[in-house]
XYZ file of C-alpha atoms in Angstrom:
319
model
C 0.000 0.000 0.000
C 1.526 3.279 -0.844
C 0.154 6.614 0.638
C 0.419 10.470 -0.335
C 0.511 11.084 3.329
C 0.631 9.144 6.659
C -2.914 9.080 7.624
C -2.529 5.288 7.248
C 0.444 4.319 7.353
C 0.850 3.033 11.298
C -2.433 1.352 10.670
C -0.373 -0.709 7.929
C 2.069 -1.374 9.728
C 2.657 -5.444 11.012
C 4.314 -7.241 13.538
C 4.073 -5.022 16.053
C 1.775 -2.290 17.683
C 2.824 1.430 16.545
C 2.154 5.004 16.739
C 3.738 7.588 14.636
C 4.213 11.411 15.715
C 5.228 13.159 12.266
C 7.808 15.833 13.255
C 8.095 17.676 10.848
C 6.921 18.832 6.883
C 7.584 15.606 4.699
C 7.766 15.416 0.829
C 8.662 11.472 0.342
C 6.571 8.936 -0.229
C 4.532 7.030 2.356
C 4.345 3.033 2.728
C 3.995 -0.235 3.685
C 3.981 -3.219 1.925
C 3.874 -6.603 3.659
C 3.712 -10.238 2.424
C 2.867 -13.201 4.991
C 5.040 -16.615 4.039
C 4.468 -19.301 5.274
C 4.720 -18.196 9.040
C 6.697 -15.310 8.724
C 5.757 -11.809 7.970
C 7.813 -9.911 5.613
C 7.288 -5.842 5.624
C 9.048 -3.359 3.260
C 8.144 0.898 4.771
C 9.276 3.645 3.366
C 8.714 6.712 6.094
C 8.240 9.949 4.446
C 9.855 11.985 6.539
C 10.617 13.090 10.161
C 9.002 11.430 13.370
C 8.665 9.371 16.373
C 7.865 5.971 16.538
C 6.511 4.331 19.659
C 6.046 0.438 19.141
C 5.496 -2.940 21.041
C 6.530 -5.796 19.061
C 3.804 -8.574 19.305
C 3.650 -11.358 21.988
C 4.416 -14.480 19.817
C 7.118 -12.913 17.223
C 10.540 -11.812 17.209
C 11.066 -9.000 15.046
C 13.884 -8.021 13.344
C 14.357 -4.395 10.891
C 16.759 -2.418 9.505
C 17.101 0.401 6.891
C 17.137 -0.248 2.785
C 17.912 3.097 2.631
C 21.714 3.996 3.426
C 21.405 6.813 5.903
C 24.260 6.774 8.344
C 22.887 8.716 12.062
C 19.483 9.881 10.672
C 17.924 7.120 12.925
C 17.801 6.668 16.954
C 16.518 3.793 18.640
C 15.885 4.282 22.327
C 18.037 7.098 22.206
C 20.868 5.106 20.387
C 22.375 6.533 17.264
C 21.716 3.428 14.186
C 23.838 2.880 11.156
C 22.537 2.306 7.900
C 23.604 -1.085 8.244
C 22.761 -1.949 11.515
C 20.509 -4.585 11.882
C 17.610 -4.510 15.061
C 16.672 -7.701 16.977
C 13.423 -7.253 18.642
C 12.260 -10.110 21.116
C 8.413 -10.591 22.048
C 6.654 -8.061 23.577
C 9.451 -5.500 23.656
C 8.717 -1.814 23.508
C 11.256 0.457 21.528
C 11.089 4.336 20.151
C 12.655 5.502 17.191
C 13.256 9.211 16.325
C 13.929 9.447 12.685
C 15.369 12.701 11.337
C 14.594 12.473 7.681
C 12.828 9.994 5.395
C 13.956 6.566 5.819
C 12.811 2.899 3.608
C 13.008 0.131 5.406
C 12.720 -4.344 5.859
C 11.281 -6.478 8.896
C 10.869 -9.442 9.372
C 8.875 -10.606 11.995
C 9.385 -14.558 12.721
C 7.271 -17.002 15.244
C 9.455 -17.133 18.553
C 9.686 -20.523 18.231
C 11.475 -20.474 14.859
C 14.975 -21.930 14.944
C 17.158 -18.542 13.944
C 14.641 -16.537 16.657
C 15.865 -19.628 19.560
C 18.978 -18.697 17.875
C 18.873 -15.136 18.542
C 16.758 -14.303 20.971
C 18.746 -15.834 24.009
C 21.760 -13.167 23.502
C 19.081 -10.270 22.871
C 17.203 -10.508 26.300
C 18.255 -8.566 29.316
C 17.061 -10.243 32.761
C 16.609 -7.127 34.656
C 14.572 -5.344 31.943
C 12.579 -8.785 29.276
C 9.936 -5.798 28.094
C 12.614 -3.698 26.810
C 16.099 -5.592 25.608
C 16.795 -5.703 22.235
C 20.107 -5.708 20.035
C 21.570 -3.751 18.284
C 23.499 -5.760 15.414
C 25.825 -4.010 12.996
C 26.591 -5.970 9.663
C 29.213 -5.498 6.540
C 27.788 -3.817 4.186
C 27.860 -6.758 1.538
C 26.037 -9.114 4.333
C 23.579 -6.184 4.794
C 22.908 -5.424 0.806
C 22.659 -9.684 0.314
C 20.235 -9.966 2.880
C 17.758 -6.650 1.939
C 18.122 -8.423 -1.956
C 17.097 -11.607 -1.055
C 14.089 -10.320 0.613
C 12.984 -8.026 -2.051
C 13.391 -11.378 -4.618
C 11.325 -13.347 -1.773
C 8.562 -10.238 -2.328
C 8.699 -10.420 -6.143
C 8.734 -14.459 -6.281
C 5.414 -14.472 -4.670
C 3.974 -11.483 -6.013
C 4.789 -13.435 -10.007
C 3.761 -16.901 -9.308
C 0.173 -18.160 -9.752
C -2.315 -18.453 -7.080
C -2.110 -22.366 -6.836
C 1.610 -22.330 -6.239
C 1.967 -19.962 -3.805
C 1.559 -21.642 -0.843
C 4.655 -24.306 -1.699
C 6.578 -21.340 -3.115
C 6.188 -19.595 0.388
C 7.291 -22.154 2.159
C 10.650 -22.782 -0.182
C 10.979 -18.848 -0.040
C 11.158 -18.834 4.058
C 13.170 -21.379 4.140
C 15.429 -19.358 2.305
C 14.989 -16.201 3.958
C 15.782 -18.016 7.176
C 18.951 -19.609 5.773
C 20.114 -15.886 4.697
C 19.022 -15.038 8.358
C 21.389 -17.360 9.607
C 24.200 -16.548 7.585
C 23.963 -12.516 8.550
C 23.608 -13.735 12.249
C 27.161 -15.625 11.921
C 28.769 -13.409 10.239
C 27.665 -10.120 12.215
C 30.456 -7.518 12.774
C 29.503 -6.494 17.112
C 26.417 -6.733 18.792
C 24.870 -4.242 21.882
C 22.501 -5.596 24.276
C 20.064 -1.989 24.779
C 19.420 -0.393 26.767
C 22.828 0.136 28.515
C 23.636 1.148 32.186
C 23.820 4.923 30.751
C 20.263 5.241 29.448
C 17.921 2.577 31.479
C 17.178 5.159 33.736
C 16.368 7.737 31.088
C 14.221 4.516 29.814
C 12.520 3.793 32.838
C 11.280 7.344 33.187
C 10.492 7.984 29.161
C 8.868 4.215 29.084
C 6.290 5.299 32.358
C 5.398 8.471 30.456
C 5.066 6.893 27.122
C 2.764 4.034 28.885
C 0.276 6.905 30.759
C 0.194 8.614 27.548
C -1.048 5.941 25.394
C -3.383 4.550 27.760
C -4.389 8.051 26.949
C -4.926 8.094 23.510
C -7.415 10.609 22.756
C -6.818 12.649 25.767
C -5.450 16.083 26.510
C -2.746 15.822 29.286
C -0.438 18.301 30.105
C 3.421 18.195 31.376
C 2.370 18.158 34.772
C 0.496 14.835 34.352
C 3.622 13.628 33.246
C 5.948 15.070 36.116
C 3.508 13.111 38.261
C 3.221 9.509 36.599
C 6.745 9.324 36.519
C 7.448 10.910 40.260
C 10.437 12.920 39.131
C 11.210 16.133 38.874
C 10.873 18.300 35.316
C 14.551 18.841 35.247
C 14.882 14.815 35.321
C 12.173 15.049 33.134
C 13.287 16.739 30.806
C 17.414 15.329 30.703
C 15.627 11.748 30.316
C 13.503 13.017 27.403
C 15.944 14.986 25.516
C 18.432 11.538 25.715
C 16.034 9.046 24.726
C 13.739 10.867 22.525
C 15.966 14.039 21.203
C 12.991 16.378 22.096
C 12.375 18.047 25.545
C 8.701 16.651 27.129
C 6.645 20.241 26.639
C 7.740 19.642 22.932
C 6.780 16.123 22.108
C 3.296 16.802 24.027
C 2.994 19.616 21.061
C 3.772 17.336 18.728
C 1.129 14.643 19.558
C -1.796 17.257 20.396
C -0.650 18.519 16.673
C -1.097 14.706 15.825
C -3.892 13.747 17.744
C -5.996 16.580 15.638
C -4.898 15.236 12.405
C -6.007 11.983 13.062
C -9.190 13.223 14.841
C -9.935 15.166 11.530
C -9.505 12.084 9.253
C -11.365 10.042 11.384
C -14.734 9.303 9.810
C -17.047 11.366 12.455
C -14.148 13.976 12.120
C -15.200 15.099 8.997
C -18.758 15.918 10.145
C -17.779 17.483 13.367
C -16.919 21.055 13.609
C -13.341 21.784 13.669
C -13.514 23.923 16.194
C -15.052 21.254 18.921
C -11.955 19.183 17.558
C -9.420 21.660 18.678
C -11.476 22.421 21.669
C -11.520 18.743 22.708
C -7.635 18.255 22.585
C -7.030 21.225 24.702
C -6.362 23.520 22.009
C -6.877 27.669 23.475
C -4.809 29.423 21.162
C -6.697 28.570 17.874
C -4.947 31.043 15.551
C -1.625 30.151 16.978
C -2.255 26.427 16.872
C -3.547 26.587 13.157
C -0.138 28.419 12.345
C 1.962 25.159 14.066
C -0.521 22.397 12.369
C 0.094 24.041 8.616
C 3.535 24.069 9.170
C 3.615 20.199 10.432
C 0.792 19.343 7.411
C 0.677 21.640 4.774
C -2.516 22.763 5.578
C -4.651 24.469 8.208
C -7.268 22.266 10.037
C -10.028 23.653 8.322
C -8.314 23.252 4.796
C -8.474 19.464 5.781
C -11.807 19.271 7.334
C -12.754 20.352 3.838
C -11.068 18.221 1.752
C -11.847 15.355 3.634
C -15.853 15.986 3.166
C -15.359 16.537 -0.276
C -13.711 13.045 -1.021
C -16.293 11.827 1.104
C -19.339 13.682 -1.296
C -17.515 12.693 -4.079
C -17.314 9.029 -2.920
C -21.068 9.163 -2.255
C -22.230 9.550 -5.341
């Protein structure tokens, strides 16, 4: 599925649960693409531009992504600076946060735990004192990066060419392959780091309690002083923990998702017949003139510019 915007895309996104807080004005493509094997999910994204990415990989799969785009430091992960050819190892049920800088394409794969190369992997990628939130951090040669990214993008075009009636033999011969070149990469793997590290699971601790409160949340207002209280710190902690992890200081990611959380609101199906003004009201917006200023800079549009679009796809659809 490719999009002109993100409206979508976290919706399309597999594997794992996601939310995505655009950052800033984007003019890439949005997408996802995915292809289910025979047990293993196989996801090619291409992020149009600048934004935060909360995620909890699901409960039964091990999930493992990296870039197909070379962009050297344009990604963090948990406040961890990511090579282009740096490969992620997510276990089960881990939470992680990227901050992307720019537009980025990337590959997952997202593998049943009980799948040979995930027993294979998984052991050295969980951290006792912290299961939820471990994950590696596995930098590859180049070549060993490239083979692996064109073997899965052969996988994606084998299936997508053959007839109906042989896919489902095809995608088993094509995992079997993609687990083989899953292998390989995993034995011949330059260093590997076990996150987080003793110098940010403090700053994770505190970001991860926010992050939780605020997406249990999802449609609420909530100001910084919710936050200073879930977490039981003070802002200045606050704020050091935020700016490591996430690369933005609390009072300015709160911006960003209230900036979000309208956007979405908007698209939303009773968005489009609600006044705009309610929808701003309702997500603590005060400053309306000021706010519409911040949102056209983030979308390319004010609110009301997309309240009206929206309803006239949706007469045009209608008749």
């Amino acid at each position: 599925m490719d999009l002109n915007d993100f409206g979508q895309y976290t919706d399309a996104i597999q594997g794992a649960t996601v939310t995505f807080l655009k950052s800033a004005p984007s003019s890439h493509r949005w997408g996802v693409r995915h292809l289910t094997l025979n047990r293993t999910i196989l996801q090619f994204g291409a992020d149009g531009g600048p934004g935060i990415v909360h995620g909890v990989t699901e409960p039964t799969f091990a999930t493992l992504i990296m870039q197909s785009s070379n962009f050297d430091d344009r990604v963090l992960l948990d406040g961890a600076p990511c090579q282009a050819s740096d490969l992620v190892i997510f276990p089960p049920d881990c939470h992680f946060t990227f901050v992307r800088s720019g537009h980025v394409e990337w590959v997952a794969w997202s593998l049943p735990r009980e799948e040979s190369i995930a027993r294979k992997i998984l052991p050295a990628a969980t951290n006792q004192d912290s299961p939820k939130t471990a994950k590696h951090l596995v930098r590859l040669p180049e070549p060993i990066a490239s083979r692996l990214i064109k073997a899965s993008r052969q996988a994606l075009r084998s299936i997508c060419n053959c007839v109906p009636a042989d896919r489902p033999t095809l995608a088993r011969d094509v995992e079997r392959a993609l687990m083989d070149e899953l292998a390989y990469v995993w034995d011949n793997r330059l260093s590997e780091t076990v996150l987080p590290n003793k110098h940010t699971v403090s700053s994770e601790r505190i970001v991860l309690e926010a992050l939780q409160f605020v997406r249990a949340r999802s449609t609420e207002f909530i100001n910084i002083t919710d936050i200073v209280k879930v977490t039981k710190v003070e802002y200045r902690t606050l704020l050091r923990a935020f700016e490591r992890y996430l690369g933005y200081s609390p009072k300015h990611y709160l911006k960003l998702r209230q900036l979000n959380l309208v956007y979405h609101e908007i698209r939303r199906e009773n968005g489009a017949s609600a006044r705009t003004a309610d929808i701003l009201a309702a997500h603590g917006v005060t400053e309306f003139g000021r706010f519409a200023g911040q949102y056209r800079s983030l979308f390319g549009e004010l609110p009301s510019e997309t309240h009206r679009r929206l309803r006239a796809l949706e007469s045009g659809n209608s008749l």
